[in-house]
Amino acid sequence: MPLIYIVEDDEDIRELIVYALSGAGFECAGFEEAGAFRSALEERRPDLALLDIMLPGEDGLSLLKRLRADSRHSSLPVIMLTAKGSEADKVRGLNLGADDYISKPFGVTELTARIHAVLRRAGEGQREEETISFRDLLLNADRREVKVGGESVQLTYREFELLQYLMRNSGIVLSRNRLMDAVWGYDYAGESRTVDMHIKSLRQKLGAAGDYIKTVRNVGYKIGD
């Protein structure tokens, strides 16, 4: 029986979701705020989490960032619950790694179908780990591992995300703004120089494989020829 964690501060909505999903064959636990959810996560990992974006204290998007940065929970399937018509929240959630989103108000049938679809995709992903390679550079997206010539390379969260995005778009010139949006998110208030600094660090850590990352003058970067 799949275990679903629901993080929703509205008690009526939270209890309704728990009741409906329990009736649909799921084991459920509801939480009012992020702290209680994180504590439960340390005790038992669910099969999927439903995160409301508007939460007291740490909001759903920040909580999603925290999950994706933690190697223990980076692959946890997550569906975001968003306010009706909040397009910006949906975009940010998907860019941060949400597997799906559903707008309030929603029907129980639709929610159940979305959960089944995400769990099905997650199960397919578990059967075959995703790896990306370029020459002797290998990136395992599921384990968040990078190897050069069979030797492991330790990267920070942002360095890994940056390398992964470059490798997924091998041969394509990516502007600094595009990299900022994809790796740091639309709401990041940094400068494009941040990309340059991370590229420099990434090249150093990759050693000779760092030469695979090419600078395209006045535009950005690409990996490959």
mmCIF file with all atom_site columns, C-alpha atoms in Angstrom:
data_model
loop_
_atom_site.group_PDB
_atom_site.id
_atom_site.type_symbol
_atom_site.label_atom_id
_atom_site.label_alt_id
_atom_site.label_comp_id
_atom_site.label_asym_id
_atom_site.label_entity_id
_atom_site.label_seq_id
_atom_site.pdbx_PDB_ins_code
_atom_site.Cartn_x
_atom_site.Cartn_y
_atom_site.Cartn_z
_atom_site.occupancy
_atom_site.B_iso_or_equiv
_atom_site.pdbx_formal_charge
_atom_site.auth_seq_id
_atom_site.auth_comp_id
_atom_site.auth_asym_id
_atom_site.auth_atom_id
_atom_site.pdbx_PDB_model_num
ATOM 1   C CA . MET A 1 1   ? 0.000   0.000  0.000   1.00 0.00 ? 1   MET A CA 1
ATOM 2   C CA . PRO A 1 2   ? 1.690   3.264  -1.129  1.00 0.00 ? 2   PRO A CA 1
ATOM 3   C CA . LEU A 1 3   ? 2.334   5.801  1.625   1.00 0.00 ? 3   LEU A CA 1
ATOM 4   C CA . ILE A 1 4   ? 1.373   9.409  0.830   1.00 0.00 ? 4   ILE A CA 1
ATOM 5   C CA . TYR A 1 5   ? 2.398   12.426 2.920   1.00 0.00 ? 5   TYR A CA 1
ATOM 6   C CA . ILE A 1 6   ? 0.145   15.486 2.620   1.00 0.00 ? 6   ILE A CA 1
ATOM 7   C CA . VAL A 1 7   ? 1.483   18.898 3.708   1.00 0.00 ? 7   VAL A CA 1
ATOM 8   C CA . GLU A 1 8   ? -1.483  21.302 3.795   1.00 0.00 ? 8   GLU A CA 1
ATOM 9   C CA . ASP A 1 9   ? -2.171  23.959 6.429   1.00 0.00 ? 9   ASP A CA 1
ATOM 10  C CA . ASP A 1 10  ? -5.935  24.086 5.814   1.00 0.00 ? 10  ASP A CA 1
ATOM 11  C CA . GLU A 1 11  ? -7.259  21.437 8.179   1.00 0.00 ? 11  GLU A CA 1
ATOM 12  C CA . ASP A 1 12  ? -10.506 20.845 6.263   1.00 0.00 ? 12  ASP A CA 1
ATOM 13  C CA . ILE A 1 13  ? -8.689  20.317 2.948   1.00 0.00 ? 13  ILE A CA 1
ATOM 14  C CA . ARG A 1 14  ? -6.014  18.164 4.583   1.00 0.00 ? 14  ARG A CA 1
ATOM 15  C CA . GLU A 1 15  ? -8.544  15.890 6.279   1.00 0.00 ? 15  GLU A CA 1
ATOM 16  C CA . LEU A 1 16  ? -10.587 15.633 3.077   1.00 0.00 ? 16  LEU A CA 1
ATOM 17  C CA . ILE A 1 17  ? -7.520  14.532 1.092   1.00 0.00 ? 17  ILE A CA 1
ATOM 18  C CA . VAL A 1 18  ? -6.502  12.001 3.753   1.00 0.00 ? 18  VAL A CA 1
ATOM 19  C CA . TYR A 1 19  ? -10.038 10.598 3.863   1.00 0.00 ? 19  TYR A CA 1
ATOM 20  C CA . ALA A 1 20  ? -10.375 10.389 0.081   1.00 0.00 ? 20  ALA A CA 1
ATOM 21  C CA . LEU A 1 21  ? -6.975  8.831  -0.551  1.00 0.00 ? 21  LEU A CA 1
ATOM 22  C CA . SER A 1 22  ? -7.396  6.352  2.291   1.00 0.00 ? 22  SER A CA 1
ATOM 23  C CA . GLY A 1 23  ? -10.623 5.261  0.617   1.00 0.00 ? 23  GLY A CA 1
ATOM 24  C CA . ALA A 1 24  ? -8.729  4.875  -2.660  1.00 0.00 ? 24  ALA A CA 1
ATOM 25  C CA . GLY A 1 25  ? -6.297  2.399  -1.133  1.00 0.00 ? 25  GLY A CA 1
ATOM 26  C CA . PHE A 1 26  ? -3.450  4.648  0.008   1.00 0.00 ? 26  PHE A CA 1
ATOM 27  C CA . GLU A 1 27  ? -1.856  4.903  3.426   1.00 0.00 ? 27  GLU A CA 1
ATOM 28  C CA . CYS A 1 28  ? -1.830  8.591  4.357   1.00 0.00 ? 28  CYS A CA 1
ATOM 29  C CA . ALA A 1 29  ? -0.404  11.012 6.899   1.00 0.00 ? 29  ALA A CA 1
ATOM 30  C CA . GLY A 1 30  ? -1.209  14.720 6.985   1.00 0.00 ? 30  GLY A CA 1
ATOM 31  C CA . PHE A 1 31  ? 0.939   17.595 8.244   1.00 0.00 ? 31  PHE A CA 1
ATOM 32  C CA . GLU A 1 32  ? 0.093   21.229 8.893   1.00 0.00 ? 32  GLU A CA 1
ATOM 33  C CA . GLU A 1 33  ? 3.575   22.633 8.295   1.00 0.00 ? 33  GLU A CA 1
ATOM 34  C CA . ALA A 1 34  ? 7.008   21.773 6.916   1.00 0.00 ? 34  ALA A CA 1
ATOM 35  C CA . GLY A 1 35  ? 8.713   21.009 10.233  1.00 0.00 ? 35  GLY A CA 1
ATOM 36  C CA . ALA A 1 36  ? 6.360   18.166 11.127  1.00 0.00 ? 36  ALA A CA 1
ATOM 37  C CA . PHE A 1 37  ? 6.704   16.770 7.607   1.00 0.00 ? 37  PHE A CA 1
ATOM 38  C CA . ARG A 1 38  ? 10.515  16.801 7.791   1.00 0.00 ? 38  ARG A CA 1
ATOM 39  C CA . SER A 1 39  ? 10.456  15.037 11.161  1.00 0.00 ? 39  SER A CA 1
ATOM 40  C CA . ALA A 1 40  ? 8.200   12.310 9.782   1.00 0.00 ? 40  ALA A CA 1
ATOM 41  C CA . LEU A 1 41  ? 10.460  12.006 6.748   1.00 0.00 ? 41  LEU A CA 1
ATOM 42  C CA . GLU A 1 42  ? 13.354  11.065 9.020   1.00 0.00 ? 42  GLU A CA 1
ATOM 43  C CA . GLU A 1 43  ? 11.293  8.243  10.502  1.00 0.00 ? 43  GLU A CA 1
ATOM 44  C CA . ARG A 1 44  ? 9.765   6.837  7.318   1.00 0.00 ? 44  ARG A CA 1
ATOM 45  C CA . ARG A 1 45  ? 10.097  7.763  3.656   1.00 0.00 ? 45  ARG A CA 1
ATOM 46  C CA . PRO A 1 46  ? 6.774   7.991  1.797   1.00 0.00 ? 46  PRO A CA 1
ATOM 47  C CA . ASP A 1 47  ? 6.160   6.867  -1.780  1.00 0.00 ? 47  ASP A CA 1
ATOM 48  C CA . LEU A 1 48  ? 4.911   10.346 -2.726  1.00 0.00 ? 48  LEU A CA 1
ATOM 49  C CA . ALA A 1 49  ? 4.403   13.776 -1.159  1.00 0.00 ? 49  ALA A CA 1
ATOM 50  C CA . LEU A 1 50  ? 1.667   16.334 -1.805  1.00 0.00 ? 50  LEU A CA 1
ATOM 51  C CA . LEU A 1 51  ? 2.988   19.814 -0.980  1.00 0.00 ? 51  LEU A CA 1
ATOM 52  C CA . ASP A 1 52  ? 0.815   22.894 -0.732  1.00 0.00 ? 52  ASP A CA 1
ATOM 53  C CA . ILE A 1 53  ? 2.728   25.965 -1.895  1.00 0.00 ? 53  ILE A CA 1
ATOM 54  C CA . MET A 1 54  ? 1.212   28.364 0.633   1.00 0.00 ? 54  MET A CA 1
ATOM 55  C CA . LEU A 1 55  ? 2.339   27.094 4.038   1.00 0.00 ? 55  LEU A CA 1
ATOM 56  C CA . PRO A 1 56  ? 3.078   28.903 7.315   1.00 0.00 ? 56  PRO A CA 1
ATOM 57  C CA . GLY A 1 57  ? 6.809   29.340 7.881   1.00 0.00 ? 57  GLY A CA 1
ATOM 58  C CA . GLU A 1 58  ? 8.671   27.409 5.194   1.00 0.00 ? 58  GLU A CA 1
ATOM 59  C CA . ASP A 1 59  ? 6.550   27.379 2.029   1.00 0.00 ? 59  ASP A CA 1
ATOM 60  C CA . GLY A 1 60  ? 6.093   24.469 -0.350  1.00 0.00 ? 60  GLY A CA 1
ATOM 61  C CA . LEU A 1 61  ? 8.603   25.690 -2.922  1.00 0.00 ? 61  LEU A CA 1
ATOM 62  C CA . SER A 1 62  ? 11.332  26.076 -0.303  1.00 0.00 ? 62  SER A CA 1
ATOM 63  C CA . LEU A 1 63  ? 10.489  22.643 1.030   1.00 0.00 ? 63  LEU A CA 1
ATOM 64  C CA . LEU A 1 64  ? 10.755  21.204 -2.494  1.00 0.00 ? 64  LEU A CA 1
ATOM 65  C CA . LYS A 1 65  ? 14.186  22.832 -2.904  1.00 0.00 ? 65  LYS A CA 1
ATOM 66  C CA . ARG A 1 66  ? 15.297  21.228 0.360   1.00 0.00 ? 66  ARG A CA 1
ATOM 67  C CA . LEU A 1 67  ? 14.098  17.788 -0.791  1.00 0.00 ? 67  LEU A CA 1
ATOM 68  C CA . ARG A 1 68  ? 15.832  17.998 -4.155  1.00 0.00 ? 68  ARG A CA 1
ATOM 69  C CA . ALA A 1 69  ? 19.082  19.089 -2.490  1.00 0.00 ? 69  ALA A CA 1
ATOM 70  C CA . ASP A 1 70  ? 19.060  16.070 -0.144  1.00 0.00 ? 70  ASP A CA 1
ATOM 71  C CA . SER A 1 71  ? 20.447  12.930 -1.806  1.00 0.00 ? 71  SER A CA 1
ATOM 72  C CA . ARG A 1 72  ? 18.221  10.774 0.419   1.00 0.00 ? 72  ARG A CA 1
ATOM 73  C CA . HIS A 1 73  ? 15.029  12.362 -0.903  1.00 0.00 ? 73  HIS A CA 1
ATOM 74  C CA . SER A 1 74  ? 16.029  13.934 -4.223  1.00 0.00 ? 74  SER A CA 1
ATOM 75  C CA . SER A 1 75  ? 14.058  11.319 -6.172  1.00 0.00 ? 75  SER A CA 1
ATOM 76  C CA . LEU A 1 76  ? 10.948  11.432 -3.963  1.00 0.00 ? 76  LEU A CA 1
ATOM 77  C CA . PRO A 1 77  ? 7.890   11.961 -6.218  1.00 0.00 ? 77  PRO A CA 1
ATOM 78  C CA . VAL A 1 78  ? 6.246   15.309 -5.425  1.00 0.00 ? 78  VAL A CA 1
ATOM 79  C CA . ILE A 1 79  ? 2.964   16.836 -6.570  1.00 0.00 ? 79  ILE A CA 1
ATOM 80  C CA . MET A 1 80  ? 2.464   20.525 -5.801  1.00 0.00 ? 80  MET A CA 1
ATOM 81  C CA . LEU A 1 81  ? -0.917  21.917 -4.759  1.00 0.00 ? 81  LEU A CA 1
ATOM 82  C CA . THR A 1 82  ? -1.300  25.417 -6.200  1.00 0.00 ? 82  THR A CA 1
ATOM 83  C CA . ALA A 1 83  ? -3.873  28.200 -6.072  1.00 0.00 ? 83  ALA A CA 1
ATOM 84  C CA . LYS A 1 84  ? -6.115  28.359 -9.133  1.00 0.00 ? 84  LYS A CA 1
ATOM 85  C CA . GLY A 1 85  ? -4.546  30.396 -11.912 1.00 0.00 ? 85  GLY A CA 1
ATOM 86  C CA . SER A 1 86  ? -1.146  30.786 -10.206 1.00 0.00 ? 86  SER A CA 1
ATOM 87  C CA . GLU A 1 87  ? 0.901   30.135 -13.336 1.00 0.00 ? 87  GLU A CA 1
ATOM 88  C CA . ALA A 1 88  ? 4.145   31.504 -11.865 1.00 0.00 ? 88  ALA A CA 1
ATOM 89  C CA . ASP A 1 89  ? 3.986   29.055 -8.946  1.00 0.00 ? 89  ASP A CA 1
ATOM 90  C CA . LYS A 1 90  ? 3.440   26.147 -11.342 1.00 0.00 ? 90  LYS A CA 1
ATOM 91  C CA . VAL A 1 91  ? 6.444   27.144 -13.444 1.00 0.00 ? 91  VAL A CA 1
ATOM 92  C CA . ARG A 1 92  ? 8.680   27.563 -10.401 1.00 0.00 ? 92  ARG A CA 1
ATOM 93  C CA . GLY A 1 93  ? 7.554   24.239 -8.982  1.00 0.00 ? 93  GLY A CA 1
ATOM 94  C CA . LEU A 1 94  ? 8.263   22.342 -12.194 1.00 0.00 ? 94  LEU A CA 1
ATOM 95  C CA . ASN A 1 95  ? 11.641  24.026 -12.593 1.00 0.00 ? 95  ASN A CA 1
ATOM 96  C CA . LEU A 1 96  ? 12.557  23.049 -9.046  1.00 0.00 ? 96  LEU A CA 1
ATOM 97  C CA . GLY A 1 97  ? 11.796  19.410 -9.782  1.00 0.00 ? 97  GLY A CA 1
ATOM 98  C CA . ALA A 1 98  ? 8.108   18.863 -8.993  1.00 0.00 ? 98  ALA A CA 1
ATOM 99  C CA . ASP A 1 99  ? 6.723   15.820 -10.821 1.00 0.00 ? 99  ASP A CA 1
ATOM 100 C CA . ASP A 1 100 ? 3.287   17.354 -11.306 1.00 0.00 ? 100 ASP A CA 1
ATOM 101 C CA . TYR A 1 101 ? 0.949   20.017 -9.961  1.00 0.00 ? 101 TYR A CA 1
ATOM 102 C CA . ILE A 1 102 ? -2.774  20.274 -9.404  1.00 0.00 ? 102 ILE A CA 1
ATOM 103 C CA . SER A 1 103 ? -4.752  23.491 -8.957  1.00 0.00 ? 103 SER A CA 1
ATOM 104 C CA . LYS A 1 104 ? -7.276  24.106 -6.209  1.00 0.00 ? 104 LYS A CA 1
ATOM 105 C CA . PRO A 1 105 ? -10.120 23.404 -6.146  1.00 0.00 ? 105 PRO A CA 1
ATOM 106 C CA . PHE A 1 106 ? -9.681  19.892 -7.520  1.00 0.00 ? 106 PHE A CA 1
ATOM 107 C CA . GLY A 1 107 ? -11.714 16.722 -7.659  1.00 0.00 ? 107 GLY A CA 1
ATOM 108 C CA . VAL A 1 108 ? -10.748 13.587 -5.775  1.00 0.00 ? 108 VAL A CA 1
ATOM 109 C CA . THR A 1 109 ? -10.883 11.521 -8.973  1.00 0.00 ? 109 THR A CA 1
ATOM 110 C CA . GLU A 1 110 ? -8.416  13.828 -10.724 1.00 0.00 ? 110 GLU A CA 1
ATOM 111 C CA . LEU A 1 111 ? -6.074  13.891 -7.720  1.00 0.00 ? 111 LEU A CA 1
ATOM 112 C CA . THR A 1 112 ? -6.082  10.098 -7.453  1.00 0.00 ? 112 THR A CA 1
ATOM 113 C CA . ALA A 1 113 ? -5.399  9.737  -11.172 1.00 0.00 ? 113 ALA A CA 1
ATOM 114 C CA . ARG A 1 114 ? -2.463  12.191 -10.967 1.00 0.00 ? 114 ARG A CA 1
ATOM 115 C CA . ILE A 1 115 ? -0.986  10.289 -8.022  1.00 0.00 ? 115 ILE A CA 1
ATOM 116 C CA . HIS A 1 116 ? -1.262  6.955  -9.835  1.00 0.00 ? 116 HIS A CA 1
ATOM 117 C CA . ALA A 1 117 ? 0.400   8.465  -12.935 1.00 0.00 ? 117 ALA A CA 1
ATOM 118 C CA . VAL A 1 118 ? 3.330   9.927  -10.974 1.00 0.00 ? 118 VAL A CA 1
ATOM 119 C CA . LEU A 1 119 ? 3.836   6.696  -9.000  1.00 0.00 ? 119 LEU A CA 1
ATOM 120 C CA . ARG A 1 120 ? 3.781   4.720  -12.232 1.00 0.00 ? 120 ARG A CA 1
ATOM 121 C CA . ARG A 1 121 ? 6.451   6.947  -13.794 1.00 0.00 ? 121 ARG A CA 1
ATOM 122 C CA . ALA A 1 122 ? 8.522   6.735  -10.610 1.00 0.00 ? 122 ALA A CA 1
ATOM 123 C CA . GLY A 1 123 ? 8.312   2.942  -10.683 1.00 0.00 ? 123 GLY A CA 1
ATOM 124 C CA . GLU A 1 124 ? 9.467   2.867  -14.288 1.00 0.00 ? 124 GLU A CA 1
ATOM 125 C CA . GLY A 1 125 ? 12.405  5.095  -13.356 1.00 0.00 ? 125 GLY A CA 1
ATOM 126 C CA . GLN A 1 126 ? 13.416  2.777  -10.530 1.00 0.00 ? 126 GLN A CA 1
ATOM 127 C CA . ARG A 1 127 ? 13.646  -0.187 -12.888 1.00 0.00 ? 127 ARG A CA 1
ATOM 128 C CA . GLU A 1 128 ? 16.227  1.535  -15.052 1.00 0.00 ? 128 GLU A CA 1
ATOM 129 C CA . GLU A 1 129 ? 18.504  4.230  -13.672 1.00 0.00 ? 129 GLU A CA 1
ATOM 130 C CA . GLU A 1 130 ? 19.086  7.245  -15.868 1.00 0.00 ? 130 GLU A CA 1
ATOM 131 C CA . THR A 1 131 ? 22.657  7.881  -16.943 1.00 0.00 ? 131 THR A CA 1
ATOM 132 C CA . ILE A 1 132 ? 24.058  10.537 -19.278 1.00 0.00 ? 132 ILE A CA 1
ATOM 133 C CA . SER A 1 133 ? 27.510  10.253 -20.803 1.00 0.00 ? 133 SER A CA 1
ATOM 134 C CA . PHE A 1 134 ? 29.913  12.255 -22.922 1.00 0.00 ? 134 PHE A CA 1
ATOM 135 C CA . ARG A 1 135 ? 33.194  10.545 -23.747 1.00 0.00 ? 135 ARG A CA 1
ATOM 136 C CA . ASP A 1 136 ? 34.647  9.446  -20.387 1.00 0.00 ? 136 ASP A CA 1
ATOM 137 C CA . LEU A 1 137 ? 32.301  11.708 -18.401 1.00 0.00 ? 137 LEU A CA 1
ATOM 138 C CA . LEU A 1 138 ? 29.383  9.812  -16.837 1.00 0.00 ? 138 LEU A CA 1
ATOM 139 C CA . LEU A 1 139 ? 26.510  11.311 -14.838 1.00 0.00 ? 139 LEU A CA 1
ATOM 140 C CA . ASN A 1 140 ? 23.988  9.160  -12.962 1.00 0.00 ? 140 ASN A CA 1
ATOM 141 C CA . ALA A 1 141 ? 20.924  11.346 -12.433 1.00 0.00 ? 141 ALA A CA 1
ATOM 142 C CA . ASP A 1 142 ? 19.225  8.980  -9.976  1.00 0.00 ? 142 ASP A CA 1
ATOM 143 C CA . ARG A 1 143 ? 22.238  8.460  -7.714  1.00 0.00 ? 143 ARG A CA 1
ATOM 144 C CA . ARG A 1 144 ? 23.479  11.996 -8.319  1.00 0.00 ? 144 ARG A CA 1
ATOM 145 C CA . GLU A 1 145 ? 26.929  10.648 -9.089  1.00 0.00 ? 145 GLU A CA 1
ATOM 146 C CA . VAL A 1 146 ? 29.535  11.958 -11.518 1.00 0.00 ? 146 VAL A CA 1
ATOM 147 C CA . LYS A 1 147 ? 32.527  9.973  -12.713 1.00 0.00 ? 147 LYS A CA 1
ATOM 148 C CA . VAL A 1 148 ? 35.426  10.841 -15.005 1.00 0.00 ? 148 VAL A CA 1
ATOM 149 C CA . GLY A 1 149 ? 37.253  7.820  -16.362 1.00 0.00 ? 149 GLY A CA 1
ATOM 150 C CA . GLY A 1 150 ? 35.632  5.695  -13.669 1.00 0.00 ? 150 GLY A CA 1
ATOM 151 C CA . GLU A 1 151 ? 36.761  7.992  -10.832 1.00 0.00 ? 151 GLU A CA 1
ATOM 152 C CA . SER A 1 152 ? 34.096  9.706  -8.699  1.00 0.00 ? 152 SER A CA 1
ATOM 153 C CA . VAL A 1 153 ? 33.966  13.510 -8.646  1.00 0.00 ? 153 VAL A CA 1
ATOM 154 C CA . GLN A 1 154 ? 32.348  15.316 -5.720  1.00 0.00 ? 154 GLN A CA 1
ATOM 155 C CA . LEU A 1 155 ? 30.170  18.245 -6.802  1.00 0.00 ? 155 LEU A CA 1
ATOM 156 C CA . THR A 1 156 ? 27.949  20.667 -4.945  1.00 0.00 ? 156 THR A CA 1
ATOM 157 C CA . TYR A 1 157 ? 24.210  20.606 -5.605  1.00 0.00 ? 157 TYR A CA 1
ATOM 158 C CA . ARG A 1 158 ? 24.370  23.556 -8.054  1.00 0.00 ? 158 ARG A CA 1
ATOM 159 C CA . GLU A 1 159 ? 27.446  22.214 -9.828  1.00 0.00 ? 159 GLU A CA 1
ATOM 160 C CA . PHE A 1 160 ? 25.697  18.885 -10.363 1.00 0.00 ? 160 PHE A CA 1
ATOM 161 C CA . GLU A 1 161 ? 22.520  20.556 -11.665 1.00 0.00 ? 161 GLU A CA 1
ATOM 162 C CA . LEU A 1 162 ? 24.570  22.768 -13.980 1.00 0.00 ? 162 LEU A CA 1
ATOM 163 C CA . LEU A 1 163 ? 26.553  19.847 -15.402 1.00 0.00 ? 163 LEU A CA 1
ATOM 164 C CA . GLN A 1 164 ? 23.396  17.784 -15.791 1.00 0.00 ? 164 GLN A CA 1
ATOM 165 C CA . TYR A 1 165 ? 21.662  20.558 -17.744 1.00 0.00 ? 165 TYR A CA 1
ATOM 166 C CA . LEU A 1 166 ? 24.690  21.026 -19.992 1.00 0.00 ? 166 LEU A CA 1
ATOM 167 C CA . MET A 1 167 ? 24.930  17.288 -20.669 1.00 0.00 ? 167 MET A CA 1
ATOM 168 C CA . ARG A 1 168 ? 21.213  16.944 -21.359 1.00 0.00 ? 168 ARG A CA 1
ATOM 169 C CA . ASN A 1 169 ? 21.631  19.674 -23.969 1.00 0.00 ? 169 ASN A CA 1
ATOM 170 C CA . SER A 1 170 ? 24.921  18.420 -25.426 1.00 0.00 ? 170 SER A CA 1
ATOM 171 C CA . GLY A 1 171 ? 25.997  20.387 -28.489 1.00 0.00 ? 171 GLY A CA 1
ATOM 172 C CA . ILE A 1 172 ? 23.549  23.233 -27.807 1.00 0.00 ? 172 ILE A CA 1
ATOM 173 C CA . VAL A 1 173 ? 24.829  26.691 -26.915 1.00 0.00 ? 173 VAL A CA 1
ATOM 174 C CA . LEU A 1 174 ? 23.157  27.776 -23.678 1.00 0.00 ? 174 LEU A CA 1
ATOM 175 C CA . SER A 1 175 ? 23.080  31.420 -22.686 1.00 0.00 ? 175 SER A CA 1
ATOM 176 C CA . ARG A 1 176 ? 23.908  32.476 -19.143 1.00 0.00 ? 176 ARG A CA 1
ATOM 177 C CA . ASN A 1 177 ? 20.317  33.623 -18.612 1.00 0.00 ? 177 ASN A CA 1
ATOM 178 C CA . ARG A 1 178 ? 18.982  30.269 -19.745 1.00 0.00 ? 178 ARG A CA 1
ATOM 179 C CA . LEU A 1 179 ? 21.334  28.472 -17.380 1.00 0.00 ? 179 LEU A CA 1
ATOM 180 C CA . MET A 1 180 ? 20.323  30.794 -14.547 1.00 0.00 ? 180 MET A CA 1
ATOM 181 C CA . ASP A 1 181 ? 16.644  30.076 -15.146 1.00 0.00 ? 181 ASP A CA 1
ATOM 182 C CA . ALA A 1 182 ? 17.122  26.309 -15.445 1.00 0.00 ? 182 ALA A CA 1
ATOM 183 C CA . VAL A 1 183 ? 19.520  25.754 -12.548 1.00 0.00 ? 183 VAL A CA 1
ATOM 184 C CA . TRP A 1 184 ? 18.835  28.597 -10.091 1.00 0.00 ? 184 TRP A CA 1
ATOM 185 C CA . GLY A 1 185 ? 15.211  29.286 -10.949 1.00 0.00 ? 185 GLY A CA 1
ATOM 186 C CA . TYR A 1 186 ? 13.227  32.255 -12.197 1.00 0.00 ? 186 TYR A CA 1
ATOM 187 C CA . ASP A 1 187 ? 13.001  33.794 -8.741  1.00 0.00 ? 187 ASP A CA 1
ATOM 188 C CA . TYR A 1 188 ? 16.751  33.804 -8.101  1.00 0.00 ? 188 TYR A CA 1
ATOM 189 C CA . ALA A 1 189 ? 17.998  37.370 -7.590  1.00 0.00 ? 189 ALA A CA 1
ATOM 190 C CA . GLY A 1 190 ? 21.593  36.712 -8.587  1.00 0.00 ? 190 GLY A CA 1
ATOM 191 C CA . GLU A 1 191 ? 23.758  37.825 -11.518 1.00 0.00 ? 191 GLU A CA 1
ATOM 192 C CA . SER A 1 192 ? 24.930  35.932 -14.575 1.00 0.00 ? 192 SER A CA 1
ATOM 193 C CA . ARG A 1 193 ? 28.443  36.074 -13.081 1.00 0.00 ? 193 ARG A CA 1
ATOM 194 C CA . THR A 1 194 ? 27.217  33.331 -10.758 1.00 0.00 ? 194 THR A CA 1
ATOM 195 C CA . VAL A 1 195 ? 27.143  30.995 -13.759 1.00 0.00 ? 195 VAL A CA 1
ATOM 196 C CA . ASP A 1 196 ? 30.724  31.885 -14.709 1.00 0.00 ? 196 ASP A CA 1
ATOM 197 C CA . MET A 1 197 ? 31.993  31.156 -11.194 1.00 0.00 ? 197 MET A CA 1
ATOM 198 C CA . HIS A 1 198 ? 30.251  27.787 -11.069 1.00 0.00 ? 198 HIS A CA 1
ATOM 199 C CA . ILE A 1 199 ? 31.542  26.859 -14.532 1.00 0.00 ? 199 ILE A CA 1
ATOM 200 C CA . LYS A 1 200 ? 35.080  27.675 -13.386 1.00 0.00 ? 200 LYS A CA 1
ATOM 201 C CA . SER A 1 201 ? 34.710  25.517 -10.279 1.00 0.00 ? 201 SER A CA 1
ATOM 202 C CA . LEU A 1 202 ? 33.109  22.724 -12.303 1.00 0.00 ? 202 LEU A CA 1
ATOM 203 C CA . ARG A 1 203 ? 35.956  22.677 -14.810 1.00 0.00 ? 203 ARG A CA 1
ATOM 204 C CA . GLN A 1 204 ? 38.533  22.477 -12.027 1.00 0.00 ? 204 GLN A CA 1
ATOM 205 C CA . LYS A 1 205 ? 36.804  19.547 -10.352 1.00 0.00 ? 205 LYS A CA 1
ATOM 206 C CA . LEU A 1 206 ? 36.362  17.641 -13.618 1.00 0.00 ? 206 LEU A CA 1
ATOM 207 C CA . GLY A 1 207 ? 40.064  17.897 -14.422 1.00 0.00 ? 207 GLY A CA 1
ATOM 208 C CA . ALA A 1 208 ? 40.838  17.137 -18.073 1.00 0.00 ? 208 ALA A CA 1
ATOM 209 C CA . ALA A 1 209 ? 37.106  16.533 -18.705 1.00 0.00 ? 209 ALA A CA 1
ATOM 210 C CA . GLY A 1 210 ? 36.517  20.167 -17.795 1.00 0.00 ? 210 GLY A CA 1
ATOM 211 C CA . ASP A 1 211 ? 37.721  21.013 -21.310 1.00 0.00 ? 211 ASP A CA 1
ATOM 212 C CA . TYR A 1 212 ? 34.505  19.454 -22.636 1.00 0.00 ? 212 TYR A CA 1
ATOM 213 C CA . ILE A 1 213 ? 32.684  22.578 -21.405 1.00 0.00 ? 213 ILE A CA 1
ATOM 214 C CA . LYS A 1 214 ? 33.228  25.183 -24.116 1.00 0.00 ? 214 LYS A CA 1
ATOM 215 C CA . THR A 1 215 ? 32.858  28.936 -23.727 1.00 0.00 ? 215 THR A CA 1
ATOM 216 C CA . VAL A 1 216 ? 30.932  30.565 -26.561 1.00 0.00 ? 216 VAL A CA 1
ATOM 217 C CA . ARG A 1 217 ? 32.066  34.169 -26.619 1.00 0.00 ? 217 ARG A CA 1
ATOM 218 C CA . ASN A 1 218 ? 29.374  36.757 -25.776 1.00 0.00 ? 218 ASN A CA 1
ATOM 219 C CA . VAL A 1 219 ? 26.738  34.034 -25.477 1.00 0.00 ? 219 VAL A CA 1
ATOM 220 C CA . GLY A 1 220 ? 27.331  31.341 -22.855 1.00 0.00 ? 220 GLY A CA 1
ATOM 221 C CA . TYR A 1 221 ? 28.457  27.743 -22.696 1.00 0.00 ? 221 TYR A CA 1
ATOM 222 C CA . LYS A 1 222 ? 27.967  24.332 -24.226 1.00 0.00 ? 222 LYS A CA 1
ATOM 223 C CA . ILE A 1 223 ? 29.293  20.847 -23.667 1.00 0.00 ? 223 ILE A CA 1
ATOM 224 C CA . GLY A 1 224 ? 30.614  18.949 -26.660 1.00 0.00 ? 224 GLY A CA 1
ATOM 225 C CA . ASP A 1 225 ? 32.044  19.901 -30.014 1.00 0.00 ? 225 ASP A CA 1
#
